[in-house]
Amino acid sequence: MNKQYLYRLNSFILLICTGIVVWSAPQKEKIYQKGWIDFNKNGKMDIYENPSAPIEERVKDLLSQMTTEEKTCQMATLYGSGRVLEDALPEAHWKQALWKDGIGNIDEEHNGLGSFGSEYAYPYSKHVKAIHDIQRWFVEETRLGIPVDFTNEGIRGLCHDRATFFPSQSGQGSSWNKELIARIGEVEAKEAVALGYTNIYSPILDICQDPRWGRSVECYGEDPYLVGQLGKQMIQSLQNHGLVSTVKHFAVYSVPVGGRDGKTRTDPHVSPREMRTLYLEPFRRAFCEAGALGVMSSYNDYDGEPITGSYHFLTEILRQEYGFRGYVVSDSEAVEFITTKHRVVSDEVEGVAQAVNAGLNVRTHFTRPEDFVLPLRQAIKEGKISMKTIDNRVADILKVKFWLGLFDNPYRGDGKLAEKIVHCKEHQEVALEAARQSLVLLKNDNQLLPLKKTVKSVAVIGPNADERTQLICRYGPANAPIKTVYQGIKEMLPDVEVVYKKGCEIIDSHFPESEILPFEKTAEEQQMLNEAVKAAGNAEVVILVLGGSELTVREDRSRTSLNLPGHQQELMQAIYATGKPTVLVLLDGRASTINYANQYIPTIIHAWFPGEFAGTAVTEALFGDYNPGGRLAVTFPKSVGQIPFAFPFKPGSDESCETAVYGALYPFGHGLSYTNFSYDNLQITPEEQGPQGEITVSCEVTNTGSRTGDEVVQLYLRDEVSSVTTYMKELRGFERISLNPGETKKVTFVLTPQDLGLWDKNNKFIVEPGTFKVMVGASSTDIRLEGKFNIK
């Protein structure tokens, strides 16, 4: 007897012995009819099985057939990859598991992480077969056959073994290029579809207003307009390919006290108007303009009310105001925190009831789904949640599954196609271009860059110069290939003496205590420093590659200092003392207080975390094959003591003081080029408009230098007189353009009422009459053209 026969026989005997056989399912092959699937195995086409029926009718029909057990199972995530779901493939005991009644989604199944590693993730055809086998079990072995939504992360490319690896979102944001973000989304979507995923947890729409925060690396930037515009591109690219984009983290998540995201999940110090204007705005754009069908509720509170238990946030704002039509999934432990962290209820049944009544659809956490489903059923039994509410929550989930087409084709993904397109050459080119466009030239005294390829010797020094492992993020592809800066220089200059010395580690042996107390270097640390200084002294030019890594900046990696960690500052000073021309390259995920470097090191490139083509992109920029054109999406403070210190600024928030440093080290929008640009011919039409009309602003930009280069044209507005205090400048338009020497391009922006409005004293969004100042330039402080218009 074969294994499949034994599996079915044992399952049948077990069902007889437990006395729960009430009907006999037809043979599995008879489920699959021409043009439809008999999910409930009753031999006829029900409305929910009819591909021609409207989604609303299919949902209503399916709900009418579901038991409470089946409904509550749809409201839970089964976390995969051997973490909670311990079996790689369906097993006989699944017939007694909670998910015998179905499951809402399976997260990160066989993506290369977890206890199975690459076993079922690579080759890609094996992954597709594995998730098809799992999906087939849910279709064929559960009573109603409701398919599973396969979710996965996707912040730096698809979170799958050896998928295409992109720059961090902090780097993507520094590109200021909407079309590029759309292309990144296209690649991620194509790879996800080929691998059988249906729902991607991307993009992150939190704004980074405190660079100490560990997840700064995962944000597009600190400004809501920039973040919203870029996030919109990612959402549309994913959903245009039939995937759900689940944006996160809703809401007011990115301001934990003191930037401490490790355990501080409470009390964001944000006023109601600031919450609306800054922190909710990217999400408004995601739902109202991009139509995102997924959202992750955050585990923080707002003004004492847990977000995941907040009817105001999850229903009144999200559904009623923004018109959200998808399903809400909780961030890990967000439901549990209602009881254990926020302590606003006395037990888990009350906590689950609060979350579901607020608007939560699906609970996700790294524990068994029973931990949620059983208290949920108890809450229903005790009357704490009405069946009408349960039906509404489950209907949202089913609508998404019908929108995905899972009831017409549950077996998503194509192994042969995946082998062809995942990490293909075309996709790698997009990753390389993204790495290039994320580069920001912070400083270039005396035009040290670009370097000449005729240089005779180069010393490549620093803990990030040849690093790979600690530059791979768990929210991006596992086992991603990374070309290091050292490799890139060696390949570009095969006949030049290129010497590599690490100099120091990213962090020292006493980190983070070493940020507040001095410690003697170990003998090994001193030797590393000495070897690096010697190599620098013997070289014609030094490339110093410093910054951070997964050791210093990621989820649960917040800091109390923004200085370079470990012995990196000492290494920099020692290299500078050699007198050799030095280029500082920073690979990092957050802003840094690099005051010494700004004062003494002639040239600085911030490359963020560039992804798999770090070495190629950085080397091209160093030696002139590429002209960097990225711009800072975050403000670089001079001191951690200035925080909070982020764009946009209120009046007087950066005034001079005799007893404190003031001003930005590098302002929002800053970035240099190897060429120069001039701005002319500002046009504003009409100069007077009604509150519901549009304003068109245009200007001409000319490359006045000798190299082809990119310029990021930035439009800022100021409401000159308003009923409430507003910001000194607000970003309301940006375009990245490429110009050849002597070339001129006209750049046009259209301002809508949404761009001009504010939240007034009565918490109403209105466009007030008055004068608006228009400022167009190369950064938030480098304004080249000014004008104005009036709203009648």
PDB file of N, CA and C in Angstrom, residues 277-363:
ATOM      1  N   THR A 277      -1.883  65.182  10.937  1.00  0.00           N
ATOM      2  CA  THR A 277      -1.110  65.840   9.887  1.00  0.00           C
ATOM      3  C   THR A 277       0.109  65.030   9.473  1.00  0.00           C
ATOM      4  N   LEU A 278       0.771  64.413  10.431  1.00  0.00           N
ATOM      5  CA  LEU A 278       2.020  63.714  10.150  1.00  0.00           C
ATOM      6  C   LEU A 278       1.858  62.195  10.094  1.00  0.00           C
ATOM      7  N   TYR A 279       1.390  61.601  11.180  1.00  0.00           N
ATOM      8  CA  TYR A 279       1.483  60.154  11.331  1.00  0.00           C
ATOM      9  C   TYR A 279       0.399  59.373  10.601  1.00  0.00           C
ATOM     10  N   LEU A 280      -0.773  59.952  10.428  1.00  0.00           N
ATOM     11  CA  LEU A 280      -1.825  59.243   9.717  1.00  0.00           C
ATOM     12  C   LEU A 280      -1.838  59.527   8.223  1.00  0.00           C
ATOM     13  N   GLU A 281      -1.218  60.617   7.799  1.00  0.00           N
ATOM     14  CA  GLU A 281      -1.322  61.041   6.409  1.00  0.00           C
ATOM     15  C   GLU A 281      -0.841  59.993   5.405  1.00  0.00           C
ATOM     16  N   PRO A 282       0.301  59.320   5.608  1.00  0.00           N
ATOM     17  CA  PRO A 282       0.679  58.288   4.636  1.00  0.00           C
ATOM     18  C   PRO A 282      -0.340  57.156   4.536  1.00  0.00           C
ATOM     19  N   PHE A 283      -0.997  56.827   5.647  1.00  0.00           N
ATOM     20  CA  PHE A 283      -2.014  55.778   5.620  1.00  0.00           C
ATOM     21  C   PHE A 283      -3.274  56.256   4.914  1.00  0.00           C
ATOM     22  N   ARG A 284      -3.640  57.515   5.116  1.00  0.00           N
ATOM     23  CA  ARG A 284      -4.777  58.055   4.376  1.00  0.00           C
ATOM     24  C   ARG A 284      -4.550  57.896   2.879  1.00  0.00           C
ATOM     25  N   ARG A 285      -3.358  58.253   2.427  1.00  0.00           N
ATOM     26  CA  ARG A 285      -3.057  58.131   1.002  1.00  0.00           C
ATOM     27  C   ARG A 285      -3.098  56.671   0.559  1.00  0.00           C
ATOM     28  N   ALA A 286      -2.621  55.773   1.427  1.00  0.00           N
ATOM     29  CA  ALA A 286      -2.588  54.349   1.082  1.00  0.00           C
ATOM     30  C   ALA A 286      -3.982  53.791   0.842  1.00  0.00           C
ATOM     31  N   PHE A 287      -4.935  54.195   1.651  1.00  0.00           N
ATOM     32  CA  PHE A 287      -6.290  53.651   1.536  1.00  0.00           C
ATOM     33  C   PHE A 287      -7.158  54.454   0.572  1.00  0.00           C
ATOM     34  N   CYS A 288      -7.095  55.777   0.674  1.00  0.00           N
ATOM     35  CA  CYS A 288      -7.982  56.621  -0.132  1.00  0.00           C
ATOM     36  C   CYS A 288      -7.524  56.748  -1.576  1.00  0.00           C
ATOM     37  N   GLU A 289      -6.227  56.692  -1.820  1.00  0.00           N
ATOM     38  CA  GLU A 289      -5.707  56.890  -3.168  1.00  0.00           C
ATOM     39  C   GLU A 289      -5.180  55.601  -3.800  1.00  0.00           C
ATOM     40  N   ALA A 290      -4.490  54.772  -3.007  1.00  0.00           N
ATOM     41  CA  ALA A 290      -3.893  53.561  -3.564  1.00  0.00           C
ATOM     42  C   ALA A 290      -4.775  52.333  -3.380  1.00  0.00           C
ATOM     43  N   GLY A 291      -5.760  52.395  -2.485  1.00  0.00           N
ATOM     44  CA  GLY A 291      -6.688  51.282  -2.307  1.00  0.00           C
ATOM     45  C   GLY A 291      -6.097  50.048  -1.661  1.00  0.00           C
ATOM     46  N   ALA A 292      -5.166  50.218  -0.742  1.00  0.00           N
ATOM     47  CA  ALA A 292      -4.559  49.070  -0.062  1.00  0.00           C
ATOM     48  C   ALA A 292      -5.633  48.217   0.595  1.00  0.00           C
ATOM     49  N   LEU A 293      -5.515  46.894   0.442  1.00  0.00           N
ATOM     50  CA  LEU A 293      -6.518  45.964   0.947  1.00  0.00           C
ATOM     51  C   LEU A 293      -6.091  45.267   2.230  1.00  0.00           C
ATOM     52  N   GLY A 294      -4.918  45.629   2.748  1.00  0.00           N
ATOM     53  CA  GLY A 294      -4.463  45.052   4.003  1.00  0.00           C
ATOM     54  C   GLY A 294      -3.856  46.120   4.878  1.00  0.00           C
ATOM     55  N   VAL A 295      -3.930  45.919   6.186  1.00  0.00           N
ATOM     56  CA  VAL A 295      -3.289  46.829   7.121  1.00  0.00           C
ATOM     57  C   VAL A 295      -2.966  46.059   8.394  1.00  0.00           C
ATOM     58  N   MET A 296      -1.820  46.372   8.979  1.00  0.00           N
ATOM     59  CA  MET A 296      -1.409  45.755  10.235  1.00  0.00           C
ATOM     60  C   MET A 296      -1.622  46.750  11.363  1.00  0.00           C
ATOM     61  N   SER A 297      -2.379  46.337  12.373  1.00  0.00           N
ATOM     62  CA  SER A 297      -2.617  47.212  13.524  1.00  0.00           C
ATOM     63  C   SER A 297      -1.432  47.124  14.479  1.00  0.00           C
ATOM     64  N   SER A 298      -1.044  48.273  15.018  1.00  0.00           N
ATOM     65  CA  SER A 298       0.171  48.337  15.825  1.00  0.00           C
ATOM     66  C   SER A 298      -0.094  48.000  17.281  1.00  0.00           C
ATOM     67  N   TYR A 299       0.984  47.741  18.019  1.00  0.00           N
ATOM     68  CA  TYR A 299       0.842  47.286  19.407  1.00  0.00           C
ATOM     69  C   TYR A 299       1.023  48.400  20.430  1.00  0.00           C
ATOM     70  N   ASN A 300       1.172  49.641  19.952  1.00  0.00           N
ATOM     71  CA  ASN A 300       1.247  50.773  20.875  1.00  0.00           C
ATOM     72  C   ASN A 300      -0.152  51.277  21.218  1.00  0.00           C
ATOM     73  N   ASP A 301      -0.200  52.224  22.148  1.00  0.00           N
ATOM     74  CA  ASP A 301      -1.440  52.904  22.437  1.00  0.00           C
ATOM     75  C   ASP A 301      -1.390  54.303  21.844  1.00  0.00           C
ATOM     76  N   TYR A 302      -2.495  55.009  21.913  1.00  0.00           N
ATOM     77  CA  TYR A 302      -2.511  56.443  21.651  1.00  0.00           C
ATOM     78  C   TYR A 302      -3.364  57.093  22.727  1.00  0.00           C
ATOM     79  N   ASP A 303      -2.737  57.948  23.515  1.00  0.00           N
ATOM     80  CA  ASP A 303      -3.408  58.638  24.614  1.00  0.00           C
ATOM     81  C   ASP A 303      -4.104  57.640  25.539  1.00  0.00           C
ATOM     82  N   GLY A 304      -3.416  56.527  25.800  1.00  0.00           N
ATOM     83  CA  GLY A 304      -3.921  55.546  26.750  1.00  0.00           C
ATOM     84  C   GLY A 304      -4.831  54.487  26.174  1.00  0.00           C
ATOM     85  N   GLU A 305      -5.156  54.567  24.886  1.00  0.00           N
ATOM     86  CA  GLU A 305      -6.041  53.579  24.262  1.00  0.00           C
ATOM     87  C   GLU A 305      -5.231  52.700  23.310  1.00  0.00           C
ATOM     88  N   PRO A 306      -5.138  51.391  23.579  1.00  0.00           N
ATOM     89  CA  PRO A 306      -4.403  50.505  22.665  1.00  0.00           C
ATOM     90  C   PRO A 306      -4.986  50.569  21.257  1.00  0.00           C
ATOM     91  N   ILE A 307      -4.146  50.749  20.274  1.00  0.00           N
ATOM     92  CA  ILE A 307      -4.623  50.871  18.889  1.00  0.00           C
ATOM     93  C   ILE A 307      -5.389  49.632  18.463  1.00  0.00           C
ATOM     94  N   THR A 308      -4.872  48.457  18.784  1.00  0.00           N
ATOM     95  CA  THR A 308      -5.524  47.221  18.348  1.00  0.00           C
ATOM     96  C   THR A 308      -6.844  46.993  19.080  1.00  0.00           C
ATOM     97  N   GLY A 309      -7.098  47.734  20.130  1.00  0.00           N
ATOM     98  CA  GLY A 309      -8.382  47.670  20.807  1.00  0.00           C
ATOM     99  C   GLY A 309      -9.197  48.939  20.647  1.00  0.00           C
ATOM    100  N   SER A 310      -8.874  49.742  19.636  1.00  0.00           N
ATOM    101  CA  SER A 310      -9.494  51.054  19.478  1.00  0.00           C
ATOM    102  C   SER A 310     -10.516  51.065  18.349  1.00  0.00           C
ATOM    103  N   TYR A 311     -11.786  51.187  18.703  1.00  0.00           N
ATOM    104  CA  TYR A 311     -12.849  51.352  17.708  1.00  0.00           C
ATOM    105  C   TYR A 311     -12.645  52.636  16.917  1.00  0.00           C
ATOM    106  N   HIS A 312     -12.127  53.655  17.587  1.00  0.00           N
ATOM    107  CA  HIS A 312     -11.904  54.944  16.916  1.00  0.00           C
ATOM    108  C   HIS A 312     -10.917  54.793  15.763  1.00  0.00           C
ATOM    109  N   PHE A 313      -9.816  54.090  15.998  1.00  0.00           N
ATOM    110  CA  PHE A 313      -8.812  53.949  14.949  1.00  0.00           C
ATOM    111  C   PHE A 313      -9.200  52.886  13.918  1.00  0.00           C
ATOM    112  N   LEU A 314      -9.631  51.705  14.359  1.00  0.00           N
ATOM    113  CA  LEU A 314      -9.837  50.586  13.442  1.00  0.00           C
ATOM    114  C   LEU A 314     -11.186  50.622  12.724  1.00  0.00           C
ATOM    115  N   THR A 315     -12.121  51.377  13.240  1.00  0.00           N
ATOM    116  CA  THR A 315     -13.420  51.471  12.557  1.00  0.00           C
ATOM    117  C   THR A 315     -13.733  52.895  12.119  1.00  0.00           C
ATOM    118  N   GLU A 316     -13.759  53.843  13.034  1.00  0.00           N
ATOM    119  CA  GLU A 316     -14.163  55.195  12.671  1.00  0.00           C
ATOM    120  C   GLU A 316     -13.193  55.834  11.685  1.00  0.00           C
ATOM    121  N   ILE A 317     -11.897  55.756  11.948  1.00  0.00           N
ATOM    122  CA  ILE A 317     -10.926  56.350  11.023  1.00  0.00           C
ATOM    123  C   ILE A 317     -10.688  55.439   9.834  1.00  0.00           C
ATOM    124  N   LEU A 318     -10.328  54.204  10.095  1.00  0.00           N
ATOM    125  CA  LEU A 318      -9.898  53.296   9.031  1.00  0.00           C
ATOM    126  C   LEU A 318     -11.030  52.955   8.066  1.00  0.00           C
ATOM    127  N   ARG A 319     -12.148  52.514   8.574  1.00  0.00           N
ATOM    128  CA  ARG A 319     -13.224  52.039   7.700  1.00  0.00           C
ATOM    129  C   ARG A 319     -14.188  53.153   7.295  1.00  0.00           C
ATOM    130  N   GLN A 320     -14.626  53.928   8.276  1.00  0.00           N
ATOM    131  CA  GLN A 320     -15.650  54.923   7.979  1.00  0.00           C
ATOM    132  C   GLN A 320     -15.073  56.157   7.294  1.00  0.00           C
ATOM    133  N   GLU A 321     -13.919  56.628   7.743  1.00  0.00           N
ATOM    134  CA  GLU A 321     -13.342  57.832   7.160  1.00  0.00           C
ATOM    135  C   GLU A 321     -12.514  57.527   5.916  1.00  0.00           C
ATOM    136  N   TYR A 322     -11.657  56.508   5.998  1.00  0.00           N
ATOM    137  CA  TYR A 322     -10.761  56.186   4.879  1.00  0.00           C
ATOM    138  C   TYR A 322     -11.363  55.197   3.895  1.00  0.00           C
ATOM    139  N   GLY A 323     -12.482  54.565   4.247  1.00  0.00           N
ATOM    140  CA  GLY A 323     -13.129  53.641   3.322  1.00  0.00           C
ATOM    141  C   GLY A 323     -12.385  52.343   3.115  1.00  0.00           C
ATOM    142  N   PHE A 324     -11.630  51.905   4.100  1.00  0.00           N
ATOM    143  CA  PHE A 324     -10.864  50.653   3.995  1.00  0.00           C
ATOM    144  C   PHE A 324     -11.802  49.479   3.787  1.00  0.00           C
ATOM    145  N   ARG A 325     -11.466  48.599   2.820  1.00  0.00           N
ATOM    146  CA  ARG A 325     -12.335  47.488   2.469  1.00  0.00           C
ATOM    147  C   ARG A 325     -11.623  46.137   2.540  1.00  0.00           C
ATOM    148  N   GLY A 326     -10.488  46.092   3.197  1.00  0.00           N
ATOM    149  CA  GLY A 326      -9.768  44.829   3.312  1.00  0.00           C
ATOM    150  C   GLY A 326      -9.893  44.240   4.701  1.00  0.00           C
ATOM    151  N   TYR A 327      -8.830  43.550   5.137  1.00  0.00           N
ATOM    152  CA  TYR A 327      -8.862  43.038   6.504  1.00  0.00           C
ATOM    153  C   TYR A 327      -7.665  43.503   7.302  1.00  0.00           C
ATOM    154  N   VAL A 328      -7.890  43.660   8.614  1.00  0.00           N
ATOM    155  CA  VAL A 328      -6.877  44.137   9.548  1.00  0.00           C
ATOM    156  C   VAL A 328      -6.233  42.940  10.223  1.00  0.00           C
ATOM    157  N   VAL A 329      -4.916  42.860  10.132  1.00  0.00           N
ATOM    158  CA  VAL A 329      -4.170  41.817  10.826  1.00  0.00           C
ATOM    159  C   VAL A 329      -3.370  42.475  11.945  1.00  0.00           C
ATOM    160  N   SER A 330      -3.279  41.838  13.080  1.00  0.00           N
ATOM    161  CA  SER A 330      -2.553  42.432  14.195  1.00  0.00           C
ATOM    162  C   SER A 330      -1.061  42.258  14.033  1.00  0.00           C
ATOM    163  N   ASP A 331      -0.303  43.215  14.539  1.00  0.00           N
ATOM    164  CA  ASP A 331       1.124  42.986  14.683  1.00  0.00           C
ATOM    165  C   ASP A 331       1.325  41.947  15.785  1.00  0.00           C
ATOM    166  N   SER A 332       2.492  41.328  15.794  1.00  0.00           N
ATOM    167  CA  SER A 332       2.753  40.263  16.760  1.00  0.00           C
ATOM    168  C   SER A 332       2.581  40.769  18.187  1.00  0.00           C
ATOM    169  N   GLU A 333       1.751  40.080  18.936  1.00  0.00           N
ATOM    170  CA  GLU A 333       1.489  40.329  20.354  1.00  0.00           C
ATOM    171  C   GLU A 333       0.652  41.582  20.602  1.00  0.00           C
ATOM    172  N   ALA A 334       0.149  42.206  19.550  1.00  0.00           N
ATOM    173  CA  ALA A 334      -0.669  43.403  19.755  1.00  0.00           C
ATOM    174  C   ALA A 334      -1.941  43.086  20.527  1.00  0.00           C
ATOM    175  N   VAL A 335      -2.561  41.949  20.243  1.00  0.00           N
ATOM    176  CA  VAL A 335      -3.769  41.554  20.972  1.00  0.00           C
ATOM    177  C   VAL A 335      -3.423  41.234  22.419  1.00  0.00           C
ATOM    178  N   GLU A 336      -2.362  40.479  22.608  1.00  0.00           N
ATOM    179  CA  GLU A 336      -1.967  40.092  23.959  1.00  0.00           C
ATOM    180  C   GLU A 336      -1.589  41.299  24.805  1.00  0.00           C
ATOM    181  N   PHE A 337      -0.991  42.305  24.174  1.00  0.00           N
ATOM    182  CA  PHE A 337      -0.559  43.498  24.913  1.00  0.00           C
ATOM    183  C   PHE A 337      -1.731  44.269  25.526  1.00  0.00           C
ATOM    184  N   ILE A 338      -2.926  44.115  24.950  1.00  0.00           N
ATOM    185  CA  ILE A 338      -4.093  44.788  25.533  1.00  0.00           C
ATOM    186  C   ILE A 338      -4.234  44.386  26.998  1.00  0.00           C
ATOM    187  N   THR A 339      -3.926  43.116  27.267  1.00  0.00           N
ATOM    188  CA  THR A 339      -4.011  42.603  28.639  1.00  0.00           C
ATOM    189  C   THR A 339      -2.687  42.729  29.388  1.00  0.00           C
ATOM    190  N   THR A 340      -1.592  42.313  28.738  1.00  0.00           N
ATOM    191  CA  THR A 340      -0.330  42.171  29.475  1.00  0.00           C
ATOM    192  C   THR A 340       0.501  43.438  29.555  1.00  0.00           C
ATOM    193  N   LYS A 341       0.417  44.284  28.538  1.00  0.00           N
ATOM    194  CA  LYS A 341       1.230  45.509  28.503  1.00  0.00           C
ATOM    195  C   LYS A 341       0.408  46.727  28.921  1.00  0.00           C
ATOM    196  N   HIS A 342      -0.701  46.929  28.236  1.00  0.00           N
ATOM    197  CA  HIS A 342      -1.521  48.108  28.506  1.00  0.00           C
ATOM    198  C   HIS A 342      -2.396  47.923  29.744  1.00  0.00           C
ATOM    199  N   ARG A 343      -2.767  46.677  30.012  1.00  0.00           N
ATOM    200  CA  ARG A 343      -3.525  46.337  31.226  1.00  0.00           C
ATOM    201  C   ARG A 343      -4.828  47.132  31.354  1.00  0.00           C
ATOM    202  N   VAL A 344      -5.535  47.233  30.236  1.00  0.00           N
ATOM    203  CA  VAL A 344      -6.827  47.926  30.253  1.00  0.00           C
ATOM    204  C   VAL A 344      -7.978  46.943  30.424  1.00  0.00           C
ATOM    205  N   VAL A 345      -7.673  45.636  30.393  1.00  0.00           N
ATOM    206  CA  VAL A 345      -8.667  44.611  30.678  1.00  0.00           C
ATOM    207  C   VAL A 345      -8.025  43.588  31.613  1.00  0.00           C
ATOM    208  N   SER A 346      -8.864  42.738  32.195  1.00  0.00           N
ATOM    209  CA  SER A 346      -8.375  41.848  33.255  1.00  0.00           C
ATOM    210  C   SER A 346      -7.941  40.484  32.776  1.00  0.00           C
ATOM    211  N   ASP A 347      -8.410  40.052  31.610  1.00  0.00           N
ATOM    212  CA  ASP A 347      -8.028  38.721  31.142  1.00  0.00           C
ATOM    213  C   ASP A 347      -8.035  38.681  29.618  1.00  0.00           C
ATOM    214  N   GLU A 348      -7.552  37.559  29.077  1.00  0.00           N
ATOM    215  CA  GLU A 348      -7.372  37.455  27.628  1.00  0.00           C
ATOM    216  C   GLU A 348      -8.698  37.418  26.883  1.00  0.00           C
ATOM    217  N   VAL A 349      -9.752  36.891  27.493  1.00  0.00           N
ATOM    218  CA  VAL A 349     -11.059  36.889  26.832  1.00  0.00           C
ATOM    219  C   VAL A 349     -11.536  38.317  26.611  1.00  0.00           C
ATOM    220  N   GLU A 350     -11.385  39.156  27.629  1.00  0.00           N
ATOM    221  CA  GLU A 350     -11.752  40.567  27.504  1.00  0.00           C
ATOM    222  C   GLU A 350     -10.879  41.270  26.465  1.00  0.00           C
ATOM    223  N   GLY A 351      -9.588  40.931  26.446  1.00  0.00           N
ATOM    224  CA  GLY A 351      -8.680  41.547  25.488  1.00  0.00           C
ATOM    225  C   GLY A 351      -9.022  41.193  24.054  1.00  0.00           C
ATOM    226  N   VAL A 352      -9.311  39.926  23.814  1.00  0.00           N
ATOM    227  CA  VAL A 352      -9.713  39.493  22.476  1.00  0.00           C
ATOM    228  C   VAL A 352     -11.020  40.166  22.073  1.00  0.00           C
ATOM    229  N   ALA A 353     -11.959  40.254  22.993  1.00  0.00           N
ATOM    230  CA  ALA A 353     -13.238  40.897  22.690  1.00  0.00           C
ATOM    231  C   ALA A 353     -13.043  42.360  22.329  1.00  0.00           C
ATOM    232  N   GLN A 354     -12.176  43.050  23.066  1.00  0.00           N
ATOM    233  CA  GLN A 354     -11.942  44.450  22.768  1.00  0.00           C
ATOM    234  C   GLN A 354     -11.358  44.621  21.370  1.00  0.00           C
ATOM    235  N   ALA A 355     -10.395  43.771  20.994  1.00  0.00           N
ATOM    236  CA  ALA A 355      -9.764  43.883  19.679  1.00  0.00           C
ATOM    237  C   ALA A 355     -10.761  43.613  18.555  1.00  0.00           C
ATOM    238  N   VAL A 356     -11.531  42.554  18.676  1.00  0.00           N
ATOM    239  CA  VAL A 356     -12.472  42.191  17.615  1.00  0.00           C
ATOM    240  C   VAL A 356     -13.592  43.220  17.506  1.00  0.00           C
ATOM    241  N   ASN A 357     -14.102  43.670  18.625  1.00  0.00           N
ATOM    242  CA  ASN A 357     -15.150  44.702  18.588  1.00  0.00           C
ATOM    243  C   ASN A 357     -14.615  46.010  18.023  1.00  0.00           C
ATOM    244  N   ALA A 358     -13.327  46.269  18.216  1.00  0.00           N
ATOM    245  CA  ALA A 358     -12.728  47.492  17.678  1.00  0.00           C
ATOM    246  C   ALA A 358     -12.620  47.453  16.162  1.00  0.00           C
ATOM    247  N   GLY A 359     -12.398  46.256  15.606  1.00  0.00           N
ATOM    248  CA  GLY A 359     -12.271  46.162  14.157  1.00  0.00           C
ATOM    249  C   GLY A 359     -11.221  45.192  13.670  1.00  0.00           C
ATOM    250  N   LEU A 360     -10.569  44.470  14.579  1.00  0.00           N
ATOM    251  CA  LEU A 360      -9.546  43.498  14.166  1.00  0.00           C
ATOM    252  C   LEU A 360     -10.188  42.312  13.456  1.00  0.00           C
ATOM    253  N   ASN A 361      -9.555  41.866  12.373  1.00  0.00           N
ATOM    254  CA  ASN A 361     -10.035  40.693  11.651  1.00  0.00           C
ATOM    255  C   ASN A 361      -9.224  39.438  11.938  1.00  0.00           C
ATOM    256  N   VAL A 362      -7.898  39.572  11.920  1.00  0.00           N
ATOM    257  CA  VAL A 362      -7.017  38.402  12.034  1.00  0.00           C
ATOM    258  C   VAL A 362      -5.934  38.672  13.062  1.00  0.00           C
ATOM    259  N   ARG A 363      -5.756  37.743  13.979  1.00  0.00           N
ATOM    260  CA  ARG A 363      -4.672  37.846  14.961  1.00  0.00           C
ATOM    261  C   ARG A 363      -3.455  37.097  14.457  1.00  0.00           C
TER     262      ARG A 363
END
